[in-house]
């Protein structure tokens, strides 16, 4: 038994072994059953100067090239449950270890939709989704996850509890520290509770599928649909590794509204297939497992054409082929290469940056499931997305965690050292 | 001018420094009850000038209060003793409009409604629309995370904030302006919104713009009771319907508006009106209209009018947005309260506010963003009547506590500022507030920016023990009486 495990054995909860992915080194993991016990463990860790990695399922941590250096994982697996579901007000407060699937089921019974509609809700916890700022297939209509969080309860590195925001859809009382925690990847605090605003559950969801013959046709068709005065839930363009295109538009809402929207889109596309089978509708989820190699990009609205063009040109120039998924309405893209050679992928990355006006398009990117070598080569290939004043971010981190107890590392701003 | 003023003038030009009797308009913001004369007012016209100004003031150890148009209602821009007000009134340029990317980059002093006017030809608008939008500034909106009637559908300022340039306490320019779809690293803009001038001086803002909807319908539902109007809103929310705006005005407000230049044709014999806006595609609006009409009728709407054209629509909204100004017709002073409550409890909390004022022989005019649960119980008074002032303050305090005890919060959009600083202890404990203070200190180690605002200056236990009340003559910024 390791020294850490011996340390943690003094706590009430049992210690398990956790790996970010099958090939990763194991870490001791403890999942306390109460916030009080979490606080006690944090105080112990601080006394013993041990680094703590907060985690839900840890699913998204598998996307990192190198796991942050930590002595143990403090998990939220046992911090589950709905604390307050205000159906009449459209808000939900829950413990952060609750699975998104369970929460979605709870609020669906009350006629609500839980955003974000993430790819694998049964595998994701509320805390993990917010900590990694994971958005969902409903982002075009409902926005990013950071716009859904109303308040948070956290434990700081010294075990102190602190709250910000509240449970109301509109609230300007105090500093919105929960905005800071969203996307902080466990680097600032251990989040124990979150309050979210909810959305009306759609009465009906249906998809139109078209097969554009080429990139120009695909982008034009998607653009034409987006220009309609409709509010589709998802507009997705796919290009598989063989070059075949697919356009998928999901309409969701009141039955009569969905029917009319489908008619308008069908008229625009001229040739399309209607799909209402739930299983087939699910294909619009961005389903890449965090540990599989893929490039995620996001850019400003209206720049999707430039984004797609740059990706495909880089693919052609470097002969690194793969599948592309593009959400043109929100200008996010995922490229999953067939190629696995770090050098060739780095060449692709260089070509991509050369073909893209990063500043004008506001593009940010992240290689998920990359190994250390690819991460190193990509870093050499060009500057990382502009992240804003690092010194200020460091001061904020120092303010909340002066001893650097929390091992979470934010992609794009942290250099993760073994 | 003293030596500091001359040094400031050397940066911004003589016209950019205000001193002496010309300081009077800057002694308060919209919360006129709280006043303090600043040492001077300086108006930079660029980020570069603002940086030099802040560096100079840091060197001299001078407290700084940022000011947009001074339309705030919580004392957030009330000067502090010995401090300098740094205003954005000369930073009024729209720097860039990018139609395809649906964003605009503006200097912080650009007026809210001016931005919408500028982007309207492109089929776009800027969604946050506070009632003061004809005067308030984008920078001020960011500092307060301002809302407005249409934030029910579109969200408050933070949801539209893509980037900002902020001048820090020491003059350092923090460029948070590179707009991304999502923040890279920490969401500094999200954190900055609503920080009430305590993190830095915003000089430039990049905001997202919203496409104009295909169809807009504006209704005026007339109710025989205020309860009925509140219940209609609660039922609308519970039914998960999403109109663009839901605003209630009560009888006293209607009378004031109809007697003013903002007269909108509201029926003066109504106990309440509910102003409703539906926006979206034709089919969305049609579907929504049918369901909403049924709810309104179910809750006692005795008449439902629909604006026949754009002119009528604008008139209906002018009445709502001019309501606060119209109150001058019925009382010399107005205590504008701001609280936010769960929408399911609108009726009971509005009724509680009515009763609290009735018990104290005070006239109450309700005009509020019902769709968000954001109440504005506005208490009429005369500041020359010290007894009435005391009753007003007592009523305001009790209304706020009642709302908080029912699951509400201290502010839906006006912010905490000076007015509700000590009331933060109603909601947050010492650890919560200490954590906020830590974050604030990371931005401003000396706590010179807007000192004495938002965070209680004493521990919550002390605050609960002895809470000073302001007087018509004004209060010191540390909370003690003059």
PDB file of N, CA and C in Angstrom, chain A residues 297-378:
ATOM      1  N   UNK A 297     -11.762  22.193 -32.571  1.00  0.00           N
ATOM      2  CA  UNK A 297     -11.562  23.610 -32.857  1.00  0.00           C
ATOM      3  C   UNK A 297     -12.853  24.377 -32.605  1.00  0.00           C
ATOM      4  N   UNK A 298     -12.709  25.620 -32.173  1.00  0.00           N
ATOM      5  CA  UNK A 298     -13.870  26.492 -32.068  1.00  0.00           C
ATOM      6  C   UNK A 298     -13.477  27.863 -32.587  1.00  0.00           C
ATOM      7  N   UNK A 299     -14.427  28.537 -33.208  1.00  0.00           N
ATOM      8  CA  UNK A 299     -14.146  29.845 -33.792  1.00  0.00           C
ATOM      9  C   UNK A 299     -15.398  30.710 -33.668  1.00  0.00           C
ATOM     10  N   UNK A 300     -15.296  31.911 -34.148  1.00  0.00           N
ATOM     11  CA  UNK A 300     -16.406  32.847 -34.026  1.00  0.00           C
ATOM     12  C   UNK A 300     -17.519  32.486 -35.011  1.00  0.00           C
ATOM     13  N   UNK A 301     -18.760  32.872 -34.668  1.00  0.00           N
ATOM     14  CA  UNK A 301     -19.848  32.641 -35.620  1.00  0.00           C
ATOM     15  C   UNK A 301     -19.523  33.251 -36.973  1.00  0.00           C
ATOM     16  N   UNK A 302     -19.957  32.615 -38.038  1.00  0.00           N
ATOM     17  CA  UNK A 302     -19.752  33.162 -39.370  1.00  0.00           C
ATOM     18  C   UNK A 302     -18.424  32.784 -39.986  1.00  0.00           C
ATOM     19  N   UNK A 303     -17.603  32.027 -39.272  1.00  0.00           N
ATOM     20  CA  UNK A 303     -16.278  31.675 -39.801  1.00  0.00           C
ATOM     21  C   UNK A 303     -16.163  30.187 -40.126  1.00  0.00           C
ATOM     22  N   UNK A 304     -17.294  29.495 -40.107  1.00  0.00           N
ATOM     23  CA  UNK A 304     -17.244  28.045 -40.301  1.00  0.00           C
ATOM     24  C   UNK A 304     -16.660  27.681 -41.662  1.00  0.00           C
ATOM     25  N   UNK A 305     -16.990  28.477 -42.681  1.00  0.00           N
ATOM     26  CA  UNK A 305     -16.460  28.184 -44.019  1.00  0.00           C
ATOM     27  C   UNK A 305     -14.938  28.225 -44.010  1.00  0.00           C
ATOM     28  N   UNK A 306     -14.410  29.258 -43.362  1.00  0.00           N
ATOM     29  CA  UNK A 306     -12.954  29.396 -43.299  1.00  0.00           C
ATOM     30  C   UNK A 306     -12.336  28.247 -42.520  1.00  0.00           C
ATOM     31  N   UNK A 307     -13.010  27.858 -41.459  1.00  0.00           N
ATOM     32  CA  UNK A 307     -12.514  26.769 -40.615  1.00  0.00           C
ATOM     33  C   UNK A 307     -12.467  25.464 -41.402  1.00  0.00           C
ATOM     34  N   UNK A 308     -13.581  25.158 -42.059  1.00  0.00           N
ATOM     35  CA  UNK A 308     -13.644  23.917 -42.834  1.00  0.00           C
ATOM     36  C   UNK A 308     -12.628  23.944 -43.965  1.00  0.00           C
ATOM     37  N   UNK A 309     -12.542  25.068 -44.618  1.00  0.00           N
ATOM     38  CA  UNK A 309     -11.609  25.191 -45.734  1.00  0.00           C
ATOM     39  C   UNK A 309     -10.178  24.950 -45.313  1.00  0.00           C
ATOM     40  N   UNK A 310      -9.814  25.510 -44.171  1.00  0.00           N
ATOM     41  CA  UNK A 310      -8.441  25.360 -43.694  1.00  0.00           C
ATOM     42  C   UNK A 310      -8.150  23.912 -43.315  1.00  0.00           C
ATOM     43  N   UNK A 311      -9.096  23.266 -42.686  1.00  0.00           N
ATOM     44  CA  UNK A 311      -8.890  21.876 -42.272  1.00  0.00           C
ATOM     45  C   UNK A 311      -8.723  20.981 -43.509  1.00  0.00           C
ATOM     46  N   UNK A 312      -9.606  21.167 -44.480  1.00  0.00           N
ATOM     47  CA  UNK A 312      -9.555  20.292 -45.647  1.00  0.00           C
ATOM     48  C   UNK A 312      -8.327  20.574 -46.502  1.00  0.00           C
ATOM     49  N   UNK A 313      -7.943  21.827 -46.557  1.00  0.00           N
ATOM     50  CA  UNK A 313      -6.740  22.156 -47.332  1.00  0.00           C
ATOM     51  C   UNK A 313      -5.503  21.552 -46.677  1.00  0.00           C
ATOM     52  N   UNK A 314      -5.448  21.660 -45.362  1.00  0.00           N
ATOM     53  CA  UNK A 314      -4.306  21.075 -44.648  1.00  0.00           C
ATOM     54  C   UNK A 314      -4.288  19.563 -44.843  1.00  0.00           C
ATOM     55  N   UNK A 315      -5.461  18.970 -44.836  1.00  0.00           N
ATOM     56  CA  UNK A 315      -5.555  17.516 -45.029  1.00  0.00           C
ATOM     57  C   UNK A 315      -5.031  17.124 -46.399  1.00  0.00           C
ATOM     58  N   UNK A 316      -5.397  17.924 -47.400  1.00  0.00           N
ATOM     59  CA  UNK A 316      -4.983  17.647 -48.770  1.00  0.00           C
ATOM     60  C   UNK A 316      -3.475  17.857 -48.923  1.00  0.00           C
ATOM     61  N   UNK A 317      -2.994  18.953 -48.377  1.00  0.00           N
ATOM     62  CA  UNK A 317      -1.579  19.305 -48.541  1.00  0.00           C
ATOM     63  C   UNK A 317      -0.657  18.305 -47.878  1.00  0.00           C
ATOM     64  N   UNK A 318      -1.059  17.798 -46.727  1.00  0.00           N
ATOM     65  CA  UNK A 318      -0.185  16.907 -45.956  1.00  0.00           C
ATOM     66  C   UNK A 318      -0.586  15.442 -46.085  1.00  0.00           C
ATOM     67  N   UNK A 319      -1.687  15.219 -46.839  1.00  0.00           N
ATOM     68  CA  UNK A 319      -2.188  13.848 -47.022  1.00  0.00           C
ATOM     69  C   UNK A 319      -2.459  13.170 -45.685  1.00  0.00           C
ATOM     70  N   UNK A 320      -2.927  13.965 -44.750  1.00  0.00           N
ATOM     71  CA  UNK A 320      -3.410  13.409 -43.484  1.00  0.00           C
ATOM     72  C   UNK A 320      -4.929  13.415 -43.577  1.00  0.00           C
ATOM     73  N   UNK A 321      -5.474  12.235 -43.780  1.00  0.00           N
ATOM     74  CA  UNK A 321      -6.906  12.139 -44.007  1.00  0.00           C
ATOM     75  C   UNK A 321      -7.628  11.746 -42.737  1.00  0.00           C
ATOM     76  N   UNK A 322      -8.892  12.074 -42.732  1.00  0.00           N
ATOM     77  CA  UNK A 322      -9.679  11.725 -41.560  1.00  0.00           C
ATOM     78  C   UNK A 322     -11.100  12.202 -41.738  1.00  0.00           C
ATOM     79  N   UNK A 323     -11.883  12.073 -40.704  1.00  0.00           N
ATOM     80  CA  UNK A 323     -13.283  12.496 -40.762  1.00  0.00           C
ATOM     81  C   UNK A 323     -13.433  13.862 -40.105  1.00  0.00           C
ATOM     82  N   UNK A 324     -14.343  14.633 -40.656  1.00  0.00           N
ATOM     83  CA  UNK A 324     -14.587  15.997 -40.182  1.00  0.00           C
ATOM     84  C   UNK A 324     -16.034  16.125 -39.750  1.00  0.00           C
ATOM     85  N   UNK A 325     -16.235  16.702 -38.604  1.00  0.00           N
ATOM     86  CA  UNK A 325     -17.577  17.068 -38.153  1.00  0.00           C
ATOM     87  C   UNK A 325     -17.551  18.567 -37.876  1.00  0.00           C
ATOM     88  N   UNK A 326     -18.478  19.265 -38.501  1.00  0.00           N
ATOM     89  CA  UNK A 326     -18.501  20.721 -38.417  1.00  0.00           C
ATOM     90  C   UNK A 326     -19.902  21.174 -38.018  1.00  0.00           C
ATOM     91  N   UNK A 327     -19.964  22.004 -37.000  1.00  0.00           N
ATOM     92  CA  UNK A 327     -21.226  22.650 -36.627  1.00  0.00           C
ATOM     93  C   UNK A 327     -21.147  24.089 -37.141  1.00  0.00           C
ATOM     94  N   UNK A 328     -21.627  24.348 -38.341  1.00  0.00           N
ATOM     95  CA  UNK A 328     -21.406  25.669 -38.939  1.00  0.00           C
ATOM     96  C   UNK A 328     -22.100  26.810 -38.193  1.00  0.00           C
ATOM     97  N   UNK A 329     -23.174  26.530 -37.505  1.00  0.00           N
ATOM     98  CA  UNK A 329     -23.897  27.594 -36.802  1.00  0.00           C
ATOM     99  C   UNK A 329     -23.127  28.153 -35.622  1.00  0.00           C
ATOM    100  N   UNK A 330     -22.282  27.323 -35.030  1.00  0.00           N
ATOM    101  CA  UNK A 330     -21.495  27.773 -33.883  1.00  0.00           C
ATOM    102  C   UNK A 330     -20.010  27.689 -34.173  1.00  0.00           C
ATOM    103  N   UNK A 331     -19.662  27.325 -35.423  1.00  0.00           N
ATOM    104  CA  UNK A 331     -18.265  27.292 -35.857  1.00  0.00           C
ATOM    105  C   UNK A 331     -17.385  26.457 -34.929  1.00  0.00           C
ATOM    106  N   UNK A 332     -17.807  25.244 -34.666  1.00  0.00           N
ATOM    107  CA  UNK A 332     -16.929  24.291 -33.972  1.00  0.00           C
ATOM    108  C   UNK A 332     -16.710  23.109 -34.915  1.00  0.00           C
ATOM    109  N   UNK A 333     -15.565  22.499 -34.776  1.00  0.00           N
ATOM    110  CA  UNK A 333     -15.234  21.395 -35.669  1.00  0.00           C
ATOM    111  C   UNK A 333     -14.423  20.352 -34.918  1.00  0.00           C
ATOM    112  N   UNK A 334     -14.537  19.129 -35.394  1.00  0.00           N
ATOM    113  CA  UNK A 334     -13.722  18.039 -34.875  1.00  0.00           C
ATOM    114  C   UNK A 334     -13.140  17.302 -36.069  1.00  0.00           C
ATOM    115  N   UNK A 335     -11.836  17.096 -36.032  1.00  0.00           N
ATOM    116  CA  UNK A 335     -11.162  16.356 -37.100  1.00  0.00           C
ATOM    117  C   UNK A 335     -10.512  15.138 -36.462  1.00  0.00           C
ATOM    118  N   UNK A 336     -10.903  13.950 -36.927  1.00  0.00           N
ATOM    119  CA  UNK A 336     -10.350  12.705 -36.378  1.00  0.00           C
ATOM    120  C   UNK A 336      -9.474  12.078 -37.448  1.00  0.00           C
ATOM    121  N   UNK A 337      -8.166  12.189 -37.320  1.00  0.00           N
ATOM    122  CA  UNK A 337      -7.286  11.679 -38.371  1.00  0.00           C
ATOM    123  C   UNK A 337      -7.144  10.162 -38.324  1.00  0.00           C
ATOM    124  N   UNK A 338      -6.947   9.610 -39.499  1.00  0.00           N
ATOM    125  CA  UNK A 338      -6.613   8.180 -39.555  1.00  0.00           C
ATOM    126  C   UNK A 338      -5.135   8.019 -39.186  1.00  0.00           C
ATOM    127  N   UNK A 339      -4.371   8.971 -39.646  1.00  0.00           N
ATOM    128  CA  UNK A 339      -2.921   8.970 -39.401  1.00  0.00           C
ATOM    129  C   UNK A 339      -2.634   9.042 -37.901  1.00  0.00           C
ATOM    130  N   UNK A 340      -1.606   8.358 -37.464  1.00  0.00           N
ATOM    131  CA  UNK A 340      -1.241   8.398 -36.050  1.00  0.00           C
ATOM    132  C   UNK A 340       0.180   8.895 -35.826  1.00  0.00           C
ATOM    133  N   UNK A 341       0.933   9.061 -36.904  1.00  0.00           N
ATOM    134  CA  UNK A 341       2.318   9.506 -36.747  1.00  0.00           C
ATOM    135  C   UNK A 341       2.356  10.936 -36.246  1.00  0.00           C
ATOM    136  N   UNK A 342       3.073  11.150 -35.145  1.00  0.00           N
ATOM    137  CA  UNK A 342       3.132  12.482 -34.542  1.00  0.00           C
ATOM    138  C   UNK A 342       3.715  13.495 -35.508  1.00  0.00           C
ATOM    139  N   UNK A 343       4.711  13.088 -36.260  1.00  0.00           N
ATOM    140  CA  UNK A 343       5.360  14.038 -37.160  1.00  0.00           C
ATOM    141  C   UNK A 343       4.413  14.472 -38.275  1.00  0.00           C
ATOM    142  N   UNK A 344       3.692  13.530 -38.811  1.00  0.00           N
ATOM    143  CA  UNK A 344       2.789  13.880 -39.898  1.00  0.00           C
ATOM    144  C   UNK A 344       1.613  14.707 -39.372  1.00  0.00           C
ATOM    145  N   UNK A 345       1.172  14.387 -38.172  1.00  0.00           N
ATOM    146  CA  UNK A 345       0.090  15.176 -37.591  1.00  0.00           C
ATOM    147  C   UNK A 345       0.550  16.590 -37.279  1.00  0.00           C
ATOM    148  N   UNK A 346       1.784  16.694 -36.854  1.00  0.00           N
ATOM    149  CA  UNK A 346       2.322  18.030 -36.592  1.00  0.00           C
ATOM    150  C   UNK A 346       2.408  18.827 -37.890  1.00  0.00           C
ATOM    151  N   UNK A 347       2.762  18.133 -38.965  1.00  0.00           N
ATOM    152  CA  UNK A 347       2.797  18.806 -40.270  1.00  0.00           C
ATOM    153  C   UNK A 347       1.406  19.287 -40.664  1.00  0.00           C
ATOM    154  N   UNK A 348       0.430  18.447 -40.393  1.00  0.00           N
ATOM    155  CA  UNK A 348      -0.961  18.842 -40.646  1.00  0.00           C
ATOM    156  C   UNK A 348      -1.305  20.089 -39.845  1.00  0.00           C
ATOM    157  N   UNK A 349      -0.900  20.081 -38.591  1.00  0.00           N
ATOM    158  CA  UNK A 349      -1.213  21.205 -37.712  1.00  0.00           C
ATOM    159  C   UNK A 349      -0.567  22.493 -38.224  1.00  0.00           C
ATOM    160  N   UNK A 350       0.674  22.400 -38.658  1.00  0.00           N
ATOM    161  CA  UNK A 350       1.362  23.582 -39.197  1.00  0.00           C
ATOM    162  C   UNK A 350       0.638  24.094 -40.426  1.00  0.00           C
ATOM    163  N   UNK A 351       0.260  23.168 -41.281  1.00  0.00           N
ATOM    164  CA  UNK A 351      -0.437  23.568 -42.499  1.00  0.00           C
ATOM    165  C   UNK A 351      -1.770  24.219 -42.160  1.00  0.00           C
ATOM    166  N   UNK A 352      -2.461  23.694 -41.179  1.00  0.00           N
ATOM    167  CA  UNK A 352      -3.744  24.260 -40.750  1.00  0.00           C
ATOM    168  C   UNK A 352      -3.563  25.707 -40.305  1.00  0.00           C
ATOM    169  N   UNK A 353      -2.567  25.948 -39.475  1.00  0.00           N
ATOM    170  CA  UNK A 353      -2.343  27.304 -38.975  1.00  0.00           C
ATOM    171  C   UNK A 353      -1.956  28.248 -40.101  1.00  0.00           C
ATOM    172  N   UNK A 354      -1.240  27.706 -41.087  1.00  0.00           N
ATOM    173  CA  UNK A 354      -0.834  28.554 -42.216  1.00  0.00           C
ATOM    174  C   UNK A 354      -2.032  28.924 -43.087  1.00  0.00           C
ATOM    175  N   UNK A 355      -3.032  28.076 -43.108  1.00  0.00           N
ATOM    176  CA  UNK A 355      -4.196  28.313 -43.974  1.00  0.00           C
ATOM    177  C   UNK A 355      -5.319  29.068 -43.279  1.00  0.00           C
ATOM    178  N   UNK A 356      -5.155  29.368 -42.011  1.00  0.00           N
ATOM    179  CA  UNK A 356      -6.258  29.927 -41.226  1.00  0.00           C
ATOM    180  C   UNK A 356      -5.837  31.258 -40.602  1.00  0.00           C
ATOM    181  N   UNK A 357      -6.677  32.268 -40.737  1.00  0.00           N
ATOM    182  CA  UNK A 357      -6.425  33.532 -40.051  1.00  0.00           C
ATOM    183  C   UNK A 357      -6.938  33.358 -38.613  1.00  0.00           C
ATOM    184  N   UNK A 358      -6.050  32.906 -37.763  1.00  0.00           N
ATOM    185  CA  UNK A 358      -6.456  32.527 -36.408  1.00  0.00           C
ATOM    186  C   UNK A 358      -7.039  33.707 -35.648  1.00  0.00           C
ATOM    187  N   UNK A 359      -6.421  34.858 -35.818  1.00  0.00           N
ATOM    188  CA  UNK A 359      -6.883  36.007 -35.044  1.00  0.00           C
ATOM    189  C   UNK A 359      -8.266  36.461 -35.520  1.00  0.00           C
ATOM    190  N   UNK A 360      -8.414  36.566 -36.817  1.00  0.00           N
ATOM    191  CA  UNK A 360      -9.679  37.070 -37.348  1.00  0.00           C
ATOM    192  C   UNK A 360     -10.819  36.098 -37.063  1.00  0.00           C
ATOM    193  N   UNK A 361     -10.549  34.822 -37.168  1.00  0.00           N
ATOM    194  CA  UNK A 361     -11.606  33.839 -36.937  1.00  0.00           C
ATOM    195  C   UNK A 361     -11.777  33.519 -35.451  1.00  0.00           C
ATOM    196  N   UNK A 362     -10.851  34.002 -34.619  1.00  0.00           N
ATOM    197  CA  UNK A 362     -10.950  33.727 -33.184  1.00  0.00           C
ATOM    198  C   UNK A 362     -10.849  32.246 -32.878  1.00  0.00           C
ATOM    199  N   UNK A 363     -10.016  31.539 -33.627  1.00  0.00           N
ATOM    200  CA  UNK A 363      -9.957  30.085 -33.494  1.00  0.00           C
ATOM    201  C   UNK A 363      -9.125  29.658 -32.292  1.00  0.00           C
ATOM    202  N   UNK A 364      -9.678  28.719 -31.560  1.00  0.00           N
ATOM    203  CA  UNK A 364      -8.949  28.034 -30.489  1.00  0.00           C
ATOM    204  C   UNK A 364      -8.981  26.542 -30.800  1.00  0.00           C
ATOM    205  N   UNK A 365      -8.014  25.820 -30.320  1.00  0.00           N
ATOM    206  CA  UNK A 365      -7.953  24.399 -30.663  1.00  0.00           C
ATOM    207  C   UNK A 365      -7.369  23.584 -29.516  1.00  0.00           C
ATOM    208  N   UNK A 366      -7.636  22.285 -29.602  1.00  0.00           N
ATOM    209  CA  UNK A 366      -7.084  21.358 -28.608  1.00  0.00           C
ATOM    210  C   UNK A 366      -7.006  19.986 -29.223  1.00  0.00           C
ATOM    211  N   UNK A 367      -5.833  19.371 -29.150  1.00  0.00           N
ATOM    212  CA  UNK A 367      -5.675  17.979 -29.550  1.00  0.00           C
ATOM    213  C   UNK A 367      -6.057  17.107 -28.359  1.00  0.00           C
ATOM    214  N   UNK A 368      -7.047  16.258 -28.546  1.00  0.00           N
ATOM    215  CA  UNK A 368      -7.493  15.356 -27.489  1.00  0.00           C
ATOM    216  C   UNK A 368      -6.931  13.968 -27.758  1.00  0.00           C
ATOM    217  N   UNK A 369      -6.550  13.290 -26.703  1.00  0.00           N
ATOM    218  CA  UNK A 369      -6.025  11.937 -26.860  1.00  0.00           C
ATOM    219  C   UNK A 369      -4.650  11.909 -27.494  1.00  0.00           C
ATOM    220  N   UNK A 370      -3.975  13.043 -27.492  1.00  0.00           N
ATOM    221  CA  UNK A 370      -2.629  13.092 -28.079  1.00  0.00           C
ATOM    222  C   UNK A 370      -1.610  12.559 -27.092  1.00  0.00           C
ATOM    223  N   UNK A 371      -0.568  11.949 -27.631  1.00  0.00           N
ATOM    224  CA  UNK A 371       0.502  11.527 -26.726  1.00  0.00           C
ATOM    225  C   UNK A 371       1.469  12.689 -26.504  1.00  0.00           C
ATOM    226  N   UNK A 372       2.426  12.466 -25.655  1.00  0.00           N
ATOM    227  CA  UNK A 372       3.337  13.550 -25.273  1.00  0.00           C
ATOM    228  C   UNK A 372       4.128  14.063 -26.476  1.00  0.00           C
ATOM    229  N   UNK A 373       4.488  13.160 -27.367  1.00  0.00           N
ATOM    230  CA  UNK A 373       5.297  13.554 -28.515  1.00  0.00           C
ATOM    231  C   UNK A 373       4.497  14.470 -29.433  1.00  0.00           C
ATOM    232  N   UNK A 374       3.263  14.120 -29.708  1.00  0.00           N
ATOM    233  CA  UNK A 374       2.439  14.982 -30.558  1.00  0.00           C
ATOM    234  C   UNK A 374       2.231  16.334 -29.892  1.00  0.00           C
ATOM    235  N   UNK A 375       1.966  16.326 -28.590  1.00  0.00           N
ATOM    236  CA  UNK A 375       1.786  17.582 -27.880  1.00  0.00           C
ATOM    237  C   UNK A 375       3.009  18.464 -28.011  1.00  0.00           C
ATOM    238  N   UNK A 376       4.177  17.835 -27.923  1.00  0.00           N
ATOM    239  CA  UNK A 376       5.424  18.611 -28.018  1.00  0.00           C
ATOM    240  C   UNK A 376       5.579  19.199 -29.407  1.00  0.00           C
ATOM    241  N   UNK A 377       5.317  18.405 -30.422  1.00  0.00           N
ATOM    242  CA  UNK A 377       5.485  18.873 -31.792  1.00  0.00           C
ATOM    243  C   UNK A 377       4.454  19.934 -32.156  1.00  0.00           C
ATOM    244  N   UNK A 378       3.258  19.776 -31.673  1.00  0.00           N
ATOM    245  CA  UNK A 378       2.209  20.768 -31.942  1.00  0.00           C
ATOM    246  C   UNK A 378       2.567  22.093 -31.290  1.00  0.00           C
TER     247      UNK A 378
END
